[in-house]
Coordinates of N, CA and C in Angstrom, one line a residue:
M1 N 6.2 221.4 51.5 CA 5.3 221.2 50.3 C 4.0 221.9 50.9
N2 N 3.3 222.2 50.1 CA 1.5 221.7 50.3 C 0.9 220.2 49.4
T3 N 0.1 219.9 50.2 CA -1.1 218.8 49.5 C -1.0 219.0 47.9
R4 N -1.6 219.9 47.3 CA -2.0 219.6 45.9 C -0.2 220.1 44.7
T5 N 1.1 220.3 45.6 CA 1.7 220.2 45.0 C 2.8 218.8 45.1
R6 N 2.4 218.0 46.1 CA 2.4 216.8 46.8 C 1.6 215.7 45.7
L7 N 0.4 216.5 45.5 CA -0.6 215.3 44.8 C -0.2 215.2 43.3
S8 N 0.2 216.6 42.4 CA 1.1 217.1 40.9 C 2.0 215.9 40.9
V9 N 3.1 215.8 41.7 CA 4.3 215.4 42.0 C 3.9 214.1 41.9
T10 N 2.9 213.3 42.9 CA 3.0 212.3 42.9 C 2.4 211.2 41.3
V11 N 1.3 212.1 40.9 CA 0.8 211.9 39.6 C 1.9 211.9 38.5
L12 N 2.8 212.9 38.6 CA 3.7 213.0 37.7 C 4.8 211.7 37.5
A13 N 5.0 211.4 39.0 CA 5.8 210.2 39.2 C 5.3 208.9 38.6
A14 N 3.8 208.8 38.8 CA 3.5 207.3 38.5 C 2.9 207.5 36.9
C15 N 3.0 208.5 36.0 CA 2.9 208.7 34.7 C 4.1 208.1 34.2
V16 N 5.3 208.5 34.9 CA 7.0 208.3 34.3 C 6.7 206.9 34.6
T17 N 6.4 206.1 35.7 CA 6.6 204.9 35.9 C 5.8 203.9 34.5
V18 N 4.4 204.3 34.9 CA 4.3 203.5 34.0 C 4.7 203.5 32.0
A19 N 4.8 205.0 31.7 CA 5.4 205.1 30.1 C 6.5 204.3 30.6
A20 N 7.5 204.4 31.7 CA 9.1 203.2 31.5 C 8.4 202.2 31.3
L21 N 7.4 201.4 32.2 CA 7.5 199.8 32.3 C 6.7 199.5 31.2
T22 N 5.7 200.4 30.2 CA 5.5 199.8 29.1 C 6.5 200.2 27.8
G23 N 7.2 201.1 27.8 CA 8.2 200.7 26.9 C 7.7 202.3 25.9
C24 N 7.1 203.4 27.0 CA 6.6 204.2 25.7 C 7.3 205.9 26.0
A25 N 8.7 205.3 27.0 CA 10.1 206.3 27.2 C 10.1 206.9 25.5
A26 N 10.5 207.9 25.7 CA 11.2 209.5 25.3 C 11.7 208.3 23.5
S27 N 12.6 207.0 23.9 CA 13.3 206.5 23.0 C 12.7 206.6 21.6
A28 N 13.4 206.6 20.8 CA 12.5 205.6 19.2 C 12.5 204.7 19.1
P29 N 11.6 204.4 18.7 CA 11.3 203.2 18.4 C 12.3 202.4 17.6
T30 N 12.1 200.9 17.8 CA 13.0 199.8 16.9 C 12.4 199.6 15.7
P31 N 13.1 199.7 14.7 CA 12.5 199.5 13.2 C 12.3 197.9 13.0
S32 N 11.4 197.8 12.4 CA 11.1 196.1 12.3 C 11.3 195.8 10.9
P33 N 11.9 194.6 10.7 CA 12.7 194.4 9.7 C 11.8 194.6 8.3
S34 N 12.4 194.8 7.0 CA 11.2 194.9 6.3 C 11.2 194.0 5.4
A35 N 9.8 193.9 4.7 CA 9.7 192.7 4.5 C 10.4 192.7 2.9
T36 N 11.0 193.4 1.9 CA 11.9 193.0 0.9 C 13.0 193.5 1.8
T37 N 13.9 193.1 2.7 CA 15.4 193.3 2.6 C 15.6 192.1 3.3
A38 N 16.8 191.7 3.8 CA 17.2 190.7 5.3 C 19.0 191.5 5.8
I39 N 19.1 191.6 6.7 CA 20.4 192.2 6.6 C 21.3 191.4 7.4
A40 N 22.3 190.6 6.9 CA 23.1 189.3 7.5 C 24.5 190.1 7.9
G41 N 24.9 190.6 8.3 CA 26.0 191.4 8.9 C 26.7 192.2 8.2
D42 N 26.3 192.6 6.3 CA 26.7 193.1 5.8 C 25.7 194.2 5.5
E43 N 25.4 194.9 4.6 CA 24.6 196.5 4.8 C 23.7 196.2 2.9
T44 N 23.9 195.0 1.8 CA 23.7 194.5 1.2 C 22.1 193.5 1.5
P45 N 21.1 195.1 1.0 CA 19.2 194.2 0.6 C 19.8 192.8 0.0
V46 N 19.2 192.2 0.7 CA 18.5 190.7 0.2 C 17.1 190.5 -0.2
P47 N 16.7 190.5 -1.2 CA 15.0 190.1 -1.4 C 14.8 188.9 -0.9
S48 N 13.0 189.3 -0.3 CA 12.4 188.8 0.4 C 12.2 187.7 -0.5
T49 N 12.2 186.4 -0.3 CA 11.1 185.1 -0.9 C 9.9 185.1 -0.1
S50 N 9.6 185.7 0.5 CA 8.4 185.2 1.1 C 7.1 186.3 0.8
P51 N 5.9 185.9 0.3 CA 4.7 186.7 0.1 C 4.6 187.6 1.3
T52 N 4.0 189.3 0.7 CA 3.9 190.2 1.8 C 2.4 190.3 1.1
A53 N 1.8 191.2 2.4 CA 0.3 191.3 2.1 C -0.2 192.4 1.2
T54 N 1.2 192.6 0.7 CA 0.9 193.7 -0.6 C 0.9 193.2 -1.8
D55 N 1.8 191.9 -2.2 CA 2.0 191.1 -3.0 C 1.3 190.3 -3.7
A56 N 0.5 190.8 -5.0 CA -0.7 190.2 -5.2 C -0.4 189.3 -6.3
P57 N -0.9 188.2 -6.5 CA -0.4 186.6 -7.8 C -1.0 187.7 -9.1
T58 N -0.1 187.2 -10.0 CA 0.1 187.9 -11.1 C -0.6 186.5 -11.6
P59 N -1.7 186.7 -12.5 CA -2.7 186.0 -13.3 C -1.6 185.2 -14.3
E60 N -2.0 183.8 -14.7 CA -0.9 183.5 -15.9 C -1.6 183.8 -17.3
T61 N -2.9 184.1 -17.1 CA -3.6 184.7 -18.5 C -4.5 185.3 -18.9
P62 N -4.6 186.4 -18.3 CA -5.7 187.2 -19.1 C -7.0 187.2 -19.5
S63 N -8.2 186.7 -19.0 CA -8.9 186.2 -19.5 C -10.4 185.6 -18.8
T64 N -11.3 186.2 -19.8 CA -13.3 186.5 -18.9 C -13.5 185.5 -18.8
P65 N -13.7 184.8 -17.8 CA -14.7 183.4 -17.7 C -16.2 184.1 -18.5
S66 N -16.2 182.5 -19.4 CA -17.2 182.6 -20.2 C -18.5 181.9 -19.1
S67 N -20.0 182.4 -19.3 CA -21.3 181.9 -18.8 C -21.5 180.8 -19.4
S68 N -20.6 180.3 -20.9 CA -21.5 179.3 -21.5 C -20.6 178.9 -22.6
P69 N -19.7 178.0 -22.3 CA -18.4 177.9 -23.1 C -18.9 176.9 -24.2
S70 N -18.0 177.3 -25.6 CA -18.5 176.2 -26.5 C -18.4 174.9 -26.0
Q71 N -18.9 173.9 -27.2 CA -18.8 172.4 -26.9 C -17.4 172.2 -27.5
G72 N -16.9 172.9 -28.5 CA -15.5 172.5 -29.2 C -14.3 172.5 -28.1
S73 N -14.5 172.8 -27.7 CA -13.6 173.6 -26.2 C -13.5 172.9 -25.6
G74 N -13.4 171.2 -25.8 CA -12.8 170.3 -24.7 C -13.4 170.5 -23.4
T75 N -14.7 170.5 -23.7 CA -15.9 171.0 -22.3 C -16.4 169.7 -22.8
P76 N -16.9 168.4 -21.4 CA -17.3 167.6 -21.5 C -18.7 167.9 -21.8
A77 N -19.4 166.7 -22.5 CA -20.7 167.0 -23.4 C -22.0 167.1 -22.3
L78 N -21.8 166.2 -21.1 CA -22.7 166.5 -20.7 C -23.0 167.8 -19.4
A79 N -21.3 168.2 -19.5 CA -21.6 169.1 -18.0 C -22.1 170.3 -18.9
Q80 N -21.6 170.5 -20.3 CA -22.3 171.4 -21.2 C -23.8 171.4 -21.5
H81 N -24.4 170.2 -21.5 CA -25.8 170.2 -21.6 C -26.9 170.3 -20.5
I82 N -26.1 169.8 -19.5 CA -26.6 170.2 -18.3 C -26.8 171.8 -18.2
H83 N -25.4 172.8 -18.7 CA -25.7 174.1 -17.9 C -26.8 174.6 -19.2
D84 N -26.9 173.9 -20.4 CA -27.5 174.6 -21.2 C -29.0 174.5 -20.7
E85 N -29.5 173.1 -20.2 CA -31.0 173.1 -19.5 C -31.2 173.7 -18.4
C86 N -30.5 173.7 -17.4 CA -30.4 174.7 -16.3 C -30.9 176.3 -16.4
S87 N -29.8 176.5 -17.4 CA -29.8 178.0 -17.9 C -31.6 178.8 -18.4
K88 N -32.2 177.0 -18.8 CA -33.6 177.9 -19.2 C -34.2 178.7 -18.2
G89 N -34.3 178.5 -17.1 CA -35.1 178.7 -15.7 C -34.0 179.8 -15.3
A90 N -32.7 179.8 -15.9 CA -32.2 180.9 -15.0 C -32.5 183.0 -14.9
A91 N -33.0 182.8 -16.1 CA -33.3 184.3 -16.5 C -34.5 185.1 -15.5
D92 N -35.4 183.4 -15.7 CA -36.8 184.0 -15.0 C -36.8 184.2 -13.1
A93 N -35.7 183.2 -12.7 CA -34.8 183.6 -11.9 C -33.9 184.5 -11.1
G94 N -33.6 185.5 -12.2 CA -32.6 186.4 -12.5 C -31.1 186.3 -11.9
V95 N -30.9 184.8 -12.5 CA -29.5 184.4 -12.0 C -29.0 184.7 -13.7
T96 N -27.5 184.2 -13.4 CA -26.9 184.0 -14.7 C -26.3 182.8 -14.0
L97 N -26.2 181.3 -14.7 CA -25.3 180.1 -14.3 C -23.8 180.2 -13.8
T98 N -23.3 179.7 -13.5 CA -21.6 179.7 -13.7 C -21.1 178.5 -13.8
F99 N -20.7 178.4 -15.4 CA -20.4 176.8 -15.9 C -19.6 176.3 -15.1
T100 N -19.9 175.1 -14.5 CA -19.1 174.3 -13.8 C -18.6 172.8 -15.1
E101 N -17.5 172.1 -15.0 CA -17.4 171.2 -15.7 C -17.6 170.1 -14.8
D102 N -17.6 170.1 -13.9 CA -17.9 169.2 -12.9 C -19.4 169.4 -12.2
P103 N -20.7 169.4 -12.7 CA -21.8 169.7 -12.0 C -22.6 168.3 -11.3
S104 N -22.9 168.4 -10.0 CA -23.3 166.8 -9.5 C -24.2 167.3 -9.0
G105 N -25.2 166.4 -9.0 CA -26.2 166.6 -8.2 C -27.1 164.5 -8.1
Y106 N -28.3 164.8 -7.8 CA -28.6 163.1 -7.4 C -30.1 162.6 -8.0
T107 N -30.6 161.5 -8.2 CA -31.1 161.0 -8.0 C -32.4 161.1 -7.3
G108 N -33.1 161.8 -7.8 CA -34.7 161.6 -6.8 C -35.7 160.5 -6.5
S109 N -36.4 160.5 -5.6 CA -37.4 159.2 -5.7 C -38.5 159.7 -6.9
D110 N -38.4 160.4 -7.5 CA -39.5 160.5 -8.6 C -38.9 160.3 -10.2
G111 N -37.0 159.7 -9.9 CA -36.3 159.3 -10.5 C -35.5 160.9 -11.6
T112 N -36.1 161.5 -11.3 CA -35.3 162.8 -11.7 C -34.3 163.4 -11.4
Y113 N -33.3 164.1 -12.2 CA -31.7 164.5 -11.9 C -31.8 165.9 -11.2
Q114 N -31.7 165.7 -9.7 CA -31.6 167.4 -9.2 C -30.4 167.6 -9.0
L115 N -30.3 168.7 -9.5 CA -28.4 169.9 -8.9 C -29.0 170.6 -8.5
I116 N -27.9 171.5 -8.0 CA -27.4 172.9 -7.2 C -26.8 173.1 -7.8
Y117 N -27.2 174.1 -8.5 CA -26.3 174.7 -9.8 C -25.2 176.4 -9.0
P118 N -23.9 177.0 -9.3 CA -23.5 178.0 -9.5 C -23.8 178.9 -10.3
F119 N -24.3 180.3 -9.4 CA -24.5 180.9 -9.8 C -24.0 182.7 -9.6
T120 N -24.6 183.5 -10.5 CA -24.4 185.4 -10.2 C -25.6 185.6 -9.7
F121 N -26.3 186.6 -9.2 CA -27.2 187.1 -9.5 C -26.9 188.4 -10.3
D122 N -28.3 188.9 -11.4 CA -28.1 189.5 -12.3 C -27.9 191.2 -12.0
D123 N -28.5 191.3 -10.9 CA -28.5 192.7 -10.2 C -27.0 193.0 -9.9
G124 N -26.2 191.9 -9.4 CA -25.1 192.2 -8.8 C -25.3 191.8 -7.6
H125 N -26.0 191.9 -6.7 CA -26.4 191.8 -5.4 C -26.0 190.2 -4.9
T126 N -25.5 189.8 -3.8 CA -25.1 188.8 -3.4 C -25.8 188.4 -1.9
D127 N -26.2 186.7 -2.0 CA -27.0 186.1 -1.2 C -26.4 184.8 -0.3
P128 N -25.5 184.9 0.6 CA -25.0 183.5 0.7 C -25.7 182.4 1.0
Y129 N -27.1 182.3 1.4 CA -28.1 181.4 1.7 C -28.8 180.6 0.5
A130 N -28.5 181.8 -0.9 CA -29.4 181.3 -1.9 C -28.6 180.5 -2.3
I131 N -29.6 179.4 -3.3 CA -29.0 178.3 -3.9 C -30.4 178.6 -5.0
Y132 N -29.9 178.2 -6.2 CA -30.7 177.6 -7.4 C -30.7 176.4 -8.0
N133 N -31.7 175.9 -7.5 CA -32.3 174.2 -7.6 C -32.5 173.8 -9.0
C134 N -32.0 172.4 -9.9 CA -32.5 172.5 -11.2 C -32.7 171.1 -10.8
T135 N -33.9 170.6 -11.4 CA -34.2 169.4 -12.0 C -34.6 168.4 -13.7
L136 N -33.7 168.0 -13.9 CA -33.5 167.8 -15.6 C -34.3 166.0 -15.1
T137 N -34.8 165.9 -16.5 CA -35.6 164.3 -16.6 C -34.2 163.3 -16.2
D138 N -33.6 163.2 -16.2 CA -31.9 162.7 -16.1 C -30.6 162.9 -16.2
D139 N -29.8 162.1 -15.8 CA -28.2 162.4 -15.6 C -27.6 162.0 -17.0
T140 N -28.6 162.2 -18.0 CA -27.5 161.9 -19.4 C -27.9 163.1 -20.6
V141 N -26.9 162.9 -21.1 CA -26.9 164.2 -22.4 C -28.3 164.4 -23.2
D142 N -29.6 163.3 -23.1 CA -30.8 163.4 -23.7 C -31.6 164.0 -23.2
S143 N -31.6 164.7 -21.9 CA -32.2 164.5 -20.6 C -32.7 166.2 -21.1
S144 N -34.1 166.4 -20.3 CA -35.3 167.4 -20.9 C -35.0 168.2 -19.5
Y145 N -35.3 169.1 -19.3 CA -35.0 170.4 -18.7 C -37.0 170.4 -17.8
V146 N -37.1 170.1 -16.9 CA -37.7 169.8 -16.2 C -38.7 171.2 -15.3
S147 N -37.8 171.3 -14.5 CA -38.0 173.2 -13.6 C -36.7 173.3 -13.1
S148 N -36.7 174.3 -12.4 CA -36.0 175.0 -11.7 C -36.3 176.2 -10.3
G149 N -35.4 176.8 -9.9 CA -35.6 177.5 -8.7 C -34.8 178.0 -8.2
M150 N -34.7 179.5 -7.1 CA -34.0 179.5 -6.3 C -34.6 179.3 -4.7
T151 N -33.9 178.9 -3.8 CA -34.3 178.8 -2.4 C -33.7 179.4 -1.6
D152 N -33.6 179.5 -0.4 CA -32.9 179.9 0.6 C -32.4 178.9 1.9
S153 N -31.0 178.5 2.3 CA -30.7 177.4 2.9 C -30.7 177.7 4.1
H154 N -31.9 179.0 4.3 CA -31.9 179.5 6.6 C -33.1 179.6 6.5

């Protein structure tokens, strides 16, 4: 055998060896179990009870969230008042506040009530670092809007 033929045979043998060791031989791949069936000695498919990546949760009641629910729907009065007051500056900031029944904040050193309120941008963009701050005179249903604005958390 000449050198060229020997080299070709050696390379071919090496490729076959690598393919056999890695499982890339000419045999058909072993199918994995289906996400929707399980075989237990017979050929009757049994539905799977575990969710799959393609399963989507079924909404219980289709509804569109309101940016400002009415007072009569069981909404806590303080939560509705805070939403209404903090919304006064939202349009100037280019945002719409997302109502929350549990707004939280703290009393500042000057006695005002400081909140960070959830929102969405009116133009649809997102910024994970943007924060909407709202300041009210206090944390009661008689409080008044003082100021609000956007800040950045980084």
